[in-house]
Short mmCIF file of C-alpha atoms and ligand atoms in Angstrom, two decimals:
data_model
loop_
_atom_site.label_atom_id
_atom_site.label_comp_id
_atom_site.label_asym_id
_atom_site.label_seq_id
_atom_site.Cartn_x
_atom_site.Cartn_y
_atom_site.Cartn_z
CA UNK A 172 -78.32 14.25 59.68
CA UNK A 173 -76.74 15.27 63.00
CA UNK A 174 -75.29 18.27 63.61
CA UNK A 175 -71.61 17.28 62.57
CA UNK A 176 -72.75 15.95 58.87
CA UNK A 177 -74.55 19.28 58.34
CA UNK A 178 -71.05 21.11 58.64
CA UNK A 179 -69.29 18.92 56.86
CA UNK A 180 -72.00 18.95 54.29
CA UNK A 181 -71.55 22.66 54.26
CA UNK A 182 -68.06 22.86 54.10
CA UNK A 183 -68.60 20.43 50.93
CA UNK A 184 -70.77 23.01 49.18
CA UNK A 185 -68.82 26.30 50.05
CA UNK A 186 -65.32 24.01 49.29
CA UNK A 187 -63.47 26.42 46.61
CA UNK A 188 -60.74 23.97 45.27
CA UNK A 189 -62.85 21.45 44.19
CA UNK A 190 -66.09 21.89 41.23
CA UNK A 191 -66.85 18.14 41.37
CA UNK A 192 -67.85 18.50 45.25
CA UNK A 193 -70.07 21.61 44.76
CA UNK A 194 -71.66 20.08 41.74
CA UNK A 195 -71.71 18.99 37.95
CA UNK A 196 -73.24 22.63 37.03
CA UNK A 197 -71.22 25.21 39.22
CA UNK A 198 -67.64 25.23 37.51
CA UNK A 199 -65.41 26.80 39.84
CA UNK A 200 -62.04 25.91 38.74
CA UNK A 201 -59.96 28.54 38.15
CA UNK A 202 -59.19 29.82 34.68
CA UNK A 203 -55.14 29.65 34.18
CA UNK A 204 -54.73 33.56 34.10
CA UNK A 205 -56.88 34.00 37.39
CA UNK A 206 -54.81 31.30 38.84
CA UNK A 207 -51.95 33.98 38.33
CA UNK A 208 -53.92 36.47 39.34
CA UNK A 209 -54.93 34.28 42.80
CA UNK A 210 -51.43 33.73 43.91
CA UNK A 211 -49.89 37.15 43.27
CA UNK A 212 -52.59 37.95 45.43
CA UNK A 213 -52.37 35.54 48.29
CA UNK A 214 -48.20 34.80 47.99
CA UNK A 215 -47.05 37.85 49.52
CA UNK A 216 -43.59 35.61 49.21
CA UNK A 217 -43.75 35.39 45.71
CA UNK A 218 -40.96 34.10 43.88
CA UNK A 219 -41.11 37.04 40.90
CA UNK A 220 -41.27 39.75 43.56
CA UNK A 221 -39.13 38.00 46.15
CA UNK A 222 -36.40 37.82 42.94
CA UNK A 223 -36.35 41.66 41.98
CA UNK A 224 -36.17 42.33 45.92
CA UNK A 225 -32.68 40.46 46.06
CA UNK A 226 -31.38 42.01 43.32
CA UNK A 227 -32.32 45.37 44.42
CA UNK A 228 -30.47 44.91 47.70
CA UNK A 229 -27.17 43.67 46.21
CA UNK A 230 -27.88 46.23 42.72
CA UNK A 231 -29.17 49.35 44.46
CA UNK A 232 -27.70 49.84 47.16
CA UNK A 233 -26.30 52.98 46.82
CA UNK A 234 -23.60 54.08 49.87
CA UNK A 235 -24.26 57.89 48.82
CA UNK A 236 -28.03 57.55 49.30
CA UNK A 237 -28.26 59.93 52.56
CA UNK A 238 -26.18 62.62 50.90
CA UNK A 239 -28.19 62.51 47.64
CA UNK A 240 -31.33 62.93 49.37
CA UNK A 241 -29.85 65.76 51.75
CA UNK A 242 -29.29 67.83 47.75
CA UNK A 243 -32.19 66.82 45.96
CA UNK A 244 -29.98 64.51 43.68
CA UNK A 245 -31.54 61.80 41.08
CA UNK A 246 -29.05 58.49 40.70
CA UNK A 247 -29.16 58.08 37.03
CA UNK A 248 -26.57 55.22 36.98
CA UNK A 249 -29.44 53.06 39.17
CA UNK A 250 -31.58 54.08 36.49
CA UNK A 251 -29.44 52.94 34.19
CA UNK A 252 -28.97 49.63 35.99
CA UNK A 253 -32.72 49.24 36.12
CA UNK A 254 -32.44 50.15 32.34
CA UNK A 255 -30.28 47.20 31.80
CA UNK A 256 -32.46 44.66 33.55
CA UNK A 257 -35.24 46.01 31.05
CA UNK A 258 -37.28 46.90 34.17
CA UNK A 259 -38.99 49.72 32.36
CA UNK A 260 -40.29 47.56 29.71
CA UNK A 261 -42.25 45.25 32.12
CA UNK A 262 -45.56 46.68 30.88
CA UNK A 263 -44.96 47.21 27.20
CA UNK A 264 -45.80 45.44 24.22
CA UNK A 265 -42.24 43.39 22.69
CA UNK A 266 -42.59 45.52 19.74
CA UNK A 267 -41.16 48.21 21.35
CA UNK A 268 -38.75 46.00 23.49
CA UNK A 269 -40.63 45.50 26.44
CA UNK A 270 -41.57 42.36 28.17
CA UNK A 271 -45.40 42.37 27.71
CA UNK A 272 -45.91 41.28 30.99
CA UNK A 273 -49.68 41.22 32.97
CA UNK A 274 -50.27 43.44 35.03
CA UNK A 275 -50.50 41.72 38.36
CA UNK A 276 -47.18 39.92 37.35
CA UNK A 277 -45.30 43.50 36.79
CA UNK A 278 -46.71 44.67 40.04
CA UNK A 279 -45.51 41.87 41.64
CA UNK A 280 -41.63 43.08 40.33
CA UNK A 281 -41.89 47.00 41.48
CA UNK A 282 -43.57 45.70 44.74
CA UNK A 283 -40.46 43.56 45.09
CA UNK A 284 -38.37 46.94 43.66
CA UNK A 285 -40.09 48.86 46.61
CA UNK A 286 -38.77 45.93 49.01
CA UNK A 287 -35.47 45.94 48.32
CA UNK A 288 -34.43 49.66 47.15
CA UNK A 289 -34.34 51.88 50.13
CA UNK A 290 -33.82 54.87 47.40
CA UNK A 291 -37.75 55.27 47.17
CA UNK A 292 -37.50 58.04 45.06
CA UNK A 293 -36.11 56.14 42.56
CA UNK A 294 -38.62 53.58 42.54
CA UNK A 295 -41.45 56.29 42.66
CA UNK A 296 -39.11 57.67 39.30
CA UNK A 297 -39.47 54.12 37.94
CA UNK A 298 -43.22 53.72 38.59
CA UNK A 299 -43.90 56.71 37.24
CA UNK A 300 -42.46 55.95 33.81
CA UNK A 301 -44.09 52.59 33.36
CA UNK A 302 -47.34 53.20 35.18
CA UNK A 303 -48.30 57.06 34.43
CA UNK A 304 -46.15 57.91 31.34
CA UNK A 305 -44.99 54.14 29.29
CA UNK A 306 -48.75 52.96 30.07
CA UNK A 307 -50.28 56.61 28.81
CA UNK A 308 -48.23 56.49 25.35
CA UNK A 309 -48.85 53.07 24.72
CA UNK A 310 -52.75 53.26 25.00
CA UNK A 311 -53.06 56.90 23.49
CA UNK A 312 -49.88 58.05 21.15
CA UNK A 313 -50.40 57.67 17.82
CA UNK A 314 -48.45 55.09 15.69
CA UNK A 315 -46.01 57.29 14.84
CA UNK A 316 -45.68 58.78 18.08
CA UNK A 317 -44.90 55.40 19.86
CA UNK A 318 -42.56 54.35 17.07
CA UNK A 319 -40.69 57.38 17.92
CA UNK A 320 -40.91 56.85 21.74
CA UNK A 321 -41.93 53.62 22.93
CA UNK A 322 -38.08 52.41 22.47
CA UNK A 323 -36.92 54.94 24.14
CA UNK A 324 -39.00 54.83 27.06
CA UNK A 325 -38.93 50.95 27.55
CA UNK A 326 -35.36 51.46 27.71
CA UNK A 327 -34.51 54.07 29.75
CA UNK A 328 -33.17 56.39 27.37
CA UNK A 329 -35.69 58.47 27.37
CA UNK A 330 -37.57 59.86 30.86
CA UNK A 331 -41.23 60.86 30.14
CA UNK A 332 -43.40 63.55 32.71
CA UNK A 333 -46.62 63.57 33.00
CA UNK A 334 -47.99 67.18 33.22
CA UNK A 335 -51.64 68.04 34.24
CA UNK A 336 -51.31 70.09 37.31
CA UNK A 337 -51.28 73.89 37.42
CA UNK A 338 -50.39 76.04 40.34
CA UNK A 339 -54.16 76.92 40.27
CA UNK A 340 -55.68 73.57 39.18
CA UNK A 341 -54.75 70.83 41.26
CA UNK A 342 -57.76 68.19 42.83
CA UNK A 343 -59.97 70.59 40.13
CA UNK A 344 -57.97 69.32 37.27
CA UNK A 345 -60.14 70.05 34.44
CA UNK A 346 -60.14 73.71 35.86
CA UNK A 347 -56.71 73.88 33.60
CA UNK A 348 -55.29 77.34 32.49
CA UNK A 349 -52.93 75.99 30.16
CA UNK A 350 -54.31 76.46 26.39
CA UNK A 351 -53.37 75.83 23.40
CA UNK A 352 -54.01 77.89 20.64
CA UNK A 353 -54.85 76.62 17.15
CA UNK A 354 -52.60 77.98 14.43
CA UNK A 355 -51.08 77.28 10.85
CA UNK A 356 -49.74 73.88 11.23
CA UNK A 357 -50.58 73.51 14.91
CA UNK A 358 -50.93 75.00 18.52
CA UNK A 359 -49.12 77.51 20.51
CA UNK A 360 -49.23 76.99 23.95
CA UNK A 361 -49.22 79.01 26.87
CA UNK A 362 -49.66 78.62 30.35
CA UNK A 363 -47.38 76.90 33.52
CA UNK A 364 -47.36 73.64 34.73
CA UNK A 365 -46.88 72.74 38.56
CA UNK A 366 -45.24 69.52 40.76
CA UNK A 367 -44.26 67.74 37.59
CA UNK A 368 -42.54 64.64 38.58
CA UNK A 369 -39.23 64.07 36.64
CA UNK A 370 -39.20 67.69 34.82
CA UNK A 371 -35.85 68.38 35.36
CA UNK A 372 -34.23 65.27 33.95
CA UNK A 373 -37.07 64.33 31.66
CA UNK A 374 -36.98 63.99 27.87
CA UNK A 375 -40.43 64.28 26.88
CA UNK A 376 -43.35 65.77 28.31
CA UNK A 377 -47.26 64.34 28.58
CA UNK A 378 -49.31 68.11 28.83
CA UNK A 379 -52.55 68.72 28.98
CA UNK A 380 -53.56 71.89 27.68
CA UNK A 381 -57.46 73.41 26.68
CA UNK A 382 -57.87 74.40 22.66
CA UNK A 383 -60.98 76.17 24.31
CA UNK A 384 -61.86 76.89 27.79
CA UNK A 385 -65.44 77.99 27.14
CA UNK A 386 -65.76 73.82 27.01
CA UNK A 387 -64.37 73.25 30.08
CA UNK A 388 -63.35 69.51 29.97
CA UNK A 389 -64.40 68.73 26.32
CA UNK A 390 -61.71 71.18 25.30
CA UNK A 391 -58.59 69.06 27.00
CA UNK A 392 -56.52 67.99 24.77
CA UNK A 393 -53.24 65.91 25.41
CA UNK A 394 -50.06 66.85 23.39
CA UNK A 395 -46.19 64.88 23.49
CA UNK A 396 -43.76 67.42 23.60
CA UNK A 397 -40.30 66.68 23.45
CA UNK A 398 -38.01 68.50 25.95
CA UNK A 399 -35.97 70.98 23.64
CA UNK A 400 -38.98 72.37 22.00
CA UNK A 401 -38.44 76.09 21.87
CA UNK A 402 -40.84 77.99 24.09
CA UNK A 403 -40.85 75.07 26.93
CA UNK A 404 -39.13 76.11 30.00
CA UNK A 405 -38.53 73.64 32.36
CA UNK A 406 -37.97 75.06 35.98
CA UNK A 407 -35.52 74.90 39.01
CA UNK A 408 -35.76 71.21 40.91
CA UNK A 409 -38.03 71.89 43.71
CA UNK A 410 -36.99 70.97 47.00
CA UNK A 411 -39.42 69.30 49.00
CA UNK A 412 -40.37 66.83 52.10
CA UNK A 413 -39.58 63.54 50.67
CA UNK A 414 -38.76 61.43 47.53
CA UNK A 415 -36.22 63.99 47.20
CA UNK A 416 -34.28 61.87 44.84
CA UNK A 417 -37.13 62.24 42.82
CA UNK A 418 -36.20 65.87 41.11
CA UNK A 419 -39.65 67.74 40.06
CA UNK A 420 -40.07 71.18 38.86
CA UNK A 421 -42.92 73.50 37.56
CA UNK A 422 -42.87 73.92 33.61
CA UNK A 423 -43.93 77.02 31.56
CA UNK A 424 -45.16 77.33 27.82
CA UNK A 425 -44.11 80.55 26.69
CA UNK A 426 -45.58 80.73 22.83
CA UNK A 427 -44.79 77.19 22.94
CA UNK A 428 -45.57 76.13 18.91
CA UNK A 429 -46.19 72.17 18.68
CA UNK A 430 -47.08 70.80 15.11
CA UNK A 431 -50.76 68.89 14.77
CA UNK A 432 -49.16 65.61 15.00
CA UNK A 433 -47.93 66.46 19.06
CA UNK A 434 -51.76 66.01 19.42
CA UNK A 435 -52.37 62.82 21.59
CA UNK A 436 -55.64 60.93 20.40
CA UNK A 437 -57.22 63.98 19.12
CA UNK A 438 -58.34 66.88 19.52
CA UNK A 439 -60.48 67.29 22.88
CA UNK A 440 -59.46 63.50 23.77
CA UNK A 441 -57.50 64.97 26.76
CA UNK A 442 -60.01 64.53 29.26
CA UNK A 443 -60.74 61.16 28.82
CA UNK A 444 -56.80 60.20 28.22
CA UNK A 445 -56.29 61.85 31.70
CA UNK A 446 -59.45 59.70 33.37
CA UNK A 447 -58.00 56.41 32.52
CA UNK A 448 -54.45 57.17 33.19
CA UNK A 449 -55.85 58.09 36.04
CA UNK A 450 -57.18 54.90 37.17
CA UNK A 451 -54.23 52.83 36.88
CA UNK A 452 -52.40 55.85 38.52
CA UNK A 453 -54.39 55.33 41.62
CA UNK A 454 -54.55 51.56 41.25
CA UNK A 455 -51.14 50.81 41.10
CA UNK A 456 -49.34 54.03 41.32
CA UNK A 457 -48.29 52.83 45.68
CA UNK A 458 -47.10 49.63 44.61
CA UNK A 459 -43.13 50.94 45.25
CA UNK A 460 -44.77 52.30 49.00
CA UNK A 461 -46.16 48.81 49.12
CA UNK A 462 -43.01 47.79 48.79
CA UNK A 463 -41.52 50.06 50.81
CA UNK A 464 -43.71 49.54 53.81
CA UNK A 465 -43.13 45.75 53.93
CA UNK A 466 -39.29 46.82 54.53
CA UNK A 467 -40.39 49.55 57.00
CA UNK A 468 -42.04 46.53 58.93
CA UNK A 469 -39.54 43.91 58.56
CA UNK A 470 -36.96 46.20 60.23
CA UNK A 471 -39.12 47.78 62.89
CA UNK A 472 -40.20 43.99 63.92
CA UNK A 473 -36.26 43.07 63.72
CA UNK A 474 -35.82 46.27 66.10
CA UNK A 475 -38.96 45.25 68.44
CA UNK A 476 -37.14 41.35 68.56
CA UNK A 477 -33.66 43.05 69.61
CA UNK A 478 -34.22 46.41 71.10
CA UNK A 479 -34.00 45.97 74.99
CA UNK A 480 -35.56 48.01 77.85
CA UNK A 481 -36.55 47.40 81.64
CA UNK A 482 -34.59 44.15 80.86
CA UNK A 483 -36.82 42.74 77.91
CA UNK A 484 -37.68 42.96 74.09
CA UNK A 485 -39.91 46.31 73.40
CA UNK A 486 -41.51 43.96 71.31
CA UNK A 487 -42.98 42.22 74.29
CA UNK A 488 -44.64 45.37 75.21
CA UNK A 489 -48.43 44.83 73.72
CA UNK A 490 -47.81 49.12 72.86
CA UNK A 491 -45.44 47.49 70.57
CA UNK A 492 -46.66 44.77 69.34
CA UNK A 493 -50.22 46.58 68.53
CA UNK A 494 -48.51 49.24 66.65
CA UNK A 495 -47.13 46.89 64.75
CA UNK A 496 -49.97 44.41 64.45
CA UNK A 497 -51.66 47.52 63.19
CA UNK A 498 -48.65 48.09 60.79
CA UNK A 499 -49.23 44.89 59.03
CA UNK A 500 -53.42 45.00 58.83
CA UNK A 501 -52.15 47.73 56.47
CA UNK A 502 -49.71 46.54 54.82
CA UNK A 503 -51.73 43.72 53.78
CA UNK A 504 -54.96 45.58 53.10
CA UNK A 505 -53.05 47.62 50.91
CA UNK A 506 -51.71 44.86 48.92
CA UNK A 507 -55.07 43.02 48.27
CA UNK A 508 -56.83 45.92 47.12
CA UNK A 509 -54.28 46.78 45.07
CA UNK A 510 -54.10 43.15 43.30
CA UNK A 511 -57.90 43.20 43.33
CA UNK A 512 -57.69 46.27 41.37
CA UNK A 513 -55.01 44.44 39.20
CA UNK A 514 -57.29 41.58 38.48
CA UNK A 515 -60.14 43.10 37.65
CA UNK A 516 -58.39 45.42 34.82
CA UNK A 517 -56.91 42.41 33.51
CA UNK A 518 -60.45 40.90 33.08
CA UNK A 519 -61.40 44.06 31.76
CA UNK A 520 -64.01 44.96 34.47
CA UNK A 521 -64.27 47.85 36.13
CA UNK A 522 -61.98 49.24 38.42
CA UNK A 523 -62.95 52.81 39.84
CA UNK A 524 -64.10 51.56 43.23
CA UNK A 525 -61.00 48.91 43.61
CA UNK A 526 -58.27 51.66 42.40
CA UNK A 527 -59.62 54.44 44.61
CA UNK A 528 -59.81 51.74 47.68
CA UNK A 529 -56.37 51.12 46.59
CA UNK A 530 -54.79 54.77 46.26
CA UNK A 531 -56.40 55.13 49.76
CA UNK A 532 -55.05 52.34 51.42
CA UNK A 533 -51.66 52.47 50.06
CA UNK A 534 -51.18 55.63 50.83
CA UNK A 535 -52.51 56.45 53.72
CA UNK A 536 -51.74 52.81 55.31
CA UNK A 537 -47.27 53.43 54.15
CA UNK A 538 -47.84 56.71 55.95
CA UNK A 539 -48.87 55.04 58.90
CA UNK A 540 -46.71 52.42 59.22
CA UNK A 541 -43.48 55.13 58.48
CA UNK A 542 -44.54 57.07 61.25
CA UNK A 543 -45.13 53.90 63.82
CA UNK A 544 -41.88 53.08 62.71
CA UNK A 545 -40.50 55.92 63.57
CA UNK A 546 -42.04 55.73 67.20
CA UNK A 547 -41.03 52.02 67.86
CA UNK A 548 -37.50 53.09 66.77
CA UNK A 549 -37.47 56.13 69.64
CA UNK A 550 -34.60 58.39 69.05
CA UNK A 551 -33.06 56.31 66.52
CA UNK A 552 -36.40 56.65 64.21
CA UNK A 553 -36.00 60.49 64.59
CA UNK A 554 -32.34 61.00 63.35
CA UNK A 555 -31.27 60.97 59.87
CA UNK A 556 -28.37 58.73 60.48
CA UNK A 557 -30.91 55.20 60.41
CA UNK A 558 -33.11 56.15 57.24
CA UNK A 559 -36.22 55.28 59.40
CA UNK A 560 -37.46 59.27 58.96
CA UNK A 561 -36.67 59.37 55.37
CA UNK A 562 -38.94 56.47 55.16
CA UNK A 563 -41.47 58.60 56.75
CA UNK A 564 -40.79 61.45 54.76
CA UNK A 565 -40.95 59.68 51.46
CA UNK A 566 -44.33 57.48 52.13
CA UNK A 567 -46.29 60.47 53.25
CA UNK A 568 -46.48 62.25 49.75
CA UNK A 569 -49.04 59.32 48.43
CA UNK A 570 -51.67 60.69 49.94
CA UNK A 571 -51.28 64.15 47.80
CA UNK A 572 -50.14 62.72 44.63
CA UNK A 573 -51.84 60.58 42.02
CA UNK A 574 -55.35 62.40 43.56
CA UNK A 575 -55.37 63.35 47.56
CA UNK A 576 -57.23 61.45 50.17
CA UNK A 577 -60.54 63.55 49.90
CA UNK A 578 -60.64 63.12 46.25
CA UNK A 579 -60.63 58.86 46.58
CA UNK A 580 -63.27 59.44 49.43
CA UNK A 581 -64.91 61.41 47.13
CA UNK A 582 -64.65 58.71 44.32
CA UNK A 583 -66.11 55.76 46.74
CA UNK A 584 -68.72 57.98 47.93
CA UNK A 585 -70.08 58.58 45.08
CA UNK A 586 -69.85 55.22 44.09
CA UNK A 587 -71.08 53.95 46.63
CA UNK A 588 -74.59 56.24 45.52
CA UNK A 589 -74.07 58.73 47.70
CA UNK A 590 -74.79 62.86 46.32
CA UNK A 591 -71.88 64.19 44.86
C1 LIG B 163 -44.51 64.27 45.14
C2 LIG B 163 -45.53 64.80 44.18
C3 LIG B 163 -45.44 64.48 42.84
C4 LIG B 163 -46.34 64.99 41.92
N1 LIG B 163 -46.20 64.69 40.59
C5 LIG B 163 -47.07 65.20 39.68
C6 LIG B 163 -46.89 64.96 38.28
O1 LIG B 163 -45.96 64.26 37.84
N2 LIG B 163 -47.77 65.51 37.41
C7 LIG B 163 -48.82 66.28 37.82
O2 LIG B 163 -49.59 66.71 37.00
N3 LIG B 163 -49.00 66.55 39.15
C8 LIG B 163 -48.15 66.03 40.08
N4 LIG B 163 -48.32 66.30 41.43
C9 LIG B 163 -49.41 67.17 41.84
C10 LIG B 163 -50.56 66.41 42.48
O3 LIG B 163 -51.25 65.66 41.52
C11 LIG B 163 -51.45 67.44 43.19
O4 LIG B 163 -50.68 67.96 44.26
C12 LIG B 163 -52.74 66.83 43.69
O5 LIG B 163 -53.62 66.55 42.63
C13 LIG B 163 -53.45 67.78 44.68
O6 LIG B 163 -53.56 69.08 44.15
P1 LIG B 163 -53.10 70.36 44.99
O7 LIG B 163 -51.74 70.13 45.50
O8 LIG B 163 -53.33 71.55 44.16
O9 LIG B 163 -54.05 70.38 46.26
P2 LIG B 163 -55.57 70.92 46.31
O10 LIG B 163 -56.33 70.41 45.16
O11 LIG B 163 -55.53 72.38 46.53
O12 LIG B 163 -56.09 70.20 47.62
C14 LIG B 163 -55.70 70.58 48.93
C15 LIG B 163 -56.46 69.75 49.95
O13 LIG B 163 -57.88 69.96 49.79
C16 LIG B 163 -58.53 68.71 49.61
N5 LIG B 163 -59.61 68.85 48.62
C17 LIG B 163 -59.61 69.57 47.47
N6 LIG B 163 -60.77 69.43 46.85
C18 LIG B 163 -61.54 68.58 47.59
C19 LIG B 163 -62.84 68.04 47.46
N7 LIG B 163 -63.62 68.29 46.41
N8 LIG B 163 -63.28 67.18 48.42
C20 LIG B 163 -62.51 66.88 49.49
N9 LIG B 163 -61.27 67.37 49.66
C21 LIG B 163 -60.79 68.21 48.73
C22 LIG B 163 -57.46 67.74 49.08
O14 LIG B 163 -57.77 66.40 49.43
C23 LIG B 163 -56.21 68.25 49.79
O15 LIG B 163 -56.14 67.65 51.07
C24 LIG B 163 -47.41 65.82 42.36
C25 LIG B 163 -47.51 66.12 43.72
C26 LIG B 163 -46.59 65.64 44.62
C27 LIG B 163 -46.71 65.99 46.08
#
């Protein structure tokens, strides 16, 4: 065989399109679902996500975006548009009027949401109420809780927070202070509640709270409280960096009484709730950045193409083009890790590694590729007036949120067998 045969006779046994060429035994033709699984993947034009993109440009483009950002303000009517195009219902089951979709297919819609809607905060609202809260009360509520809620949060009607961290207990989560005493009929909590995403506009509140901190974790117990309890005290919004559209307050339990049937799961089921919310959080939770940073990129390459200086295209400069070269490797490192994490959930396979890989390189690979941005874009990536900084602003919380940096690192270490 020369040498010419031998790597063509390689090719033929490493070809992945075709199980007849590698051989009766080895079937390697994709099942349908991985097939959808493959190309939301590898199509990083999709039609599903290039769809929502277009109608976020022409549906959400909201002319008083700068000035609600400047004062903190959330746009409800864009929620309520997103309301009407059932967006929050991607995830859950028809039965409660959602869509039922998989979960690489909805990711593919808010990744096309984070494309076209340069109100990030609203996306981040929107990803937060399918991904952490819708996803949470679907898999954990009890039947009568989601035939109370699940309606209401599918369409819109209803804004769920999700409420773990405590001004003291933040990366230490199950260090919580928050408890929940047991009582005639129920609990009465007490305790405060920090960063909670939504708090000020929300309708019904995810809290974890300990029915015995001598247990440490065991004792974590999740509860749905609805917004008007008495004894819940919801706080100013909280002005911050970025997603500022976003409005997110600290809550406090002041001899909060919730009946037994607030209890999530049950009793002590909190820890475990929080682990797997969790995971998707940090699988998925970047998706709108995802989005968000393809944008970023598109514009600063449409900048590098026009821009002129010492009679040429700063995009001709290789400081340029590297920067953005560098833009892209992590844009679309990002985006396969975070479908890889995608398909393996939907095959039911673990995840941990793939969603921490994912948190981290969404996260820290948007905050990147804002601040390049803001570089290639000079003065004009430094003043309000463009957006290009509030881009910056608003991708560099994902490396905080959802579980910092460290803690992900942390995660793959130990993974990867390393002491913890
Ligand atoms: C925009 C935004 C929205 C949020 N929304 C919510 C919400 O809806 N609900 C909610 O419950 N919380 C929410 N949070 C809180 C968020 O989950 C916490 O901020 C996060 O878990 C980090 O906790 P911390 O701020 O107390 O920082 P700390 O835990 O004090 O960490 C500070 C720094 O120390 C590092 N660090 C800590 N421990 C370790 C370690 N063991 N190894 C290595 N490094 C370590 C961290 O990586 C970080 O860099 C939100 C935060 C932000 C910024």
């Amino acid at each position: 065989m020369s040498a010419t045969d031998a790597s063509v006779e390689n090719d033929r046994q490493v070809d992945p399109v075709s199980s007849e060429v590698a051989g009766d035994d080895l079937d390697i033709t994709p099942a349908p679902a991985d097939t959808e699984m493959l190309e939301a993947l590898l199509d990083n034009d999709h039609p599903r996500k290039r769809a929502v993109a277009e109608w976020a440009r022409t549906n959400l483009d909201d002319p008083d975006l700068a000035e609600r950002d400047l004062n903190c303000t959330f746009w409800r009517e864009g929620w309520d548009r997103l309301a009407a195009r059932n967006m929050f219902g991607l995830l859950a089951s028809p039965k409660y009027g959602g869509q039922g979709r998989a979960l690489t297919a909805a990711l593919l819609e808010l990744e096309g949401l984070g494309l076209g809607c340069r109100d990030d905060g609203l996306v981040f609202a929107t990803t937060s109420q399918i991904l952490t809260f819708g996803l949470a009360l679907e898999r954990f509520g009890t039947e009568a809780q989601k035939d109370e809620w699940m309606p209401k949060v599918v369409s819109g009607e209803a804004i769920g927070s999700f409420s773990m961290s405590e001004p003291e207990s933040g990366s230490d989560a199950f260090s919580l202070q928050t408890v929940a005493a047991k009582t005639e009929g129920g609990y009465v909590l007490n305790g405060e509640k920090a960063w909670v995403t939504m708090a000020p506009v929300a309708d019904l509140f995810m809290v974890f709270a300990t029915v015995n901190p001598a247990v440490g974790r065991w004792g974590v117990t999740a509860f749905l409280i609805p917004a008007d309890t008495p004894g819940l005290i919801v706080g100013e919004n909280k002005p911050k960096m970025g997603m500022r559209t976003t409005p997110f307050s600290n809550i406090t339990f002041d001899d909060c009484f919730v009946p037994e049937t607030a209890v999530m799961g049950a009793e002590g089921a909190g820890a475990s709730i929080f682990s797997s919310s969790m995971e998707a959080e940090r699988g998925f939770l970047l998706v709108g950045s995802i989005g968000a940073l393809e944008r970023v990129l598109d514009d600063s390459v449409d900048y590098g193409r026009t821009r002129e200086q010492f009679g040429q295209p700063i995009g001709a400069f290789q400081g340029v083009s590297h920067a953005l070269a560098e833009v892209k490797l992590g844009h679309e490192s990002a985006r396969l890790l975070m479908y890889k994490a995608a398909a393996l959930q939907q095959r039911g396979e673990s995840s941990m590694i793939a969603a921490a890989l994912s948190k981290l390189a969404g996260s820290e690979g948007a905050l990147a590729g804002a601040l390049a941005a803001v570089e290639i874009h000079g003065a004009r990536g430094y003043v309000s007036e463009y957006g290009v900084e509030r881009d910056l602003r608003n991708l560099s919380g994902g490396v905080i949120y959802g579980g910092a940096s460290g803690i992900q690192k942390n995660i793959i270490a130990r993974l990867l067998g390393l002491p913890a």
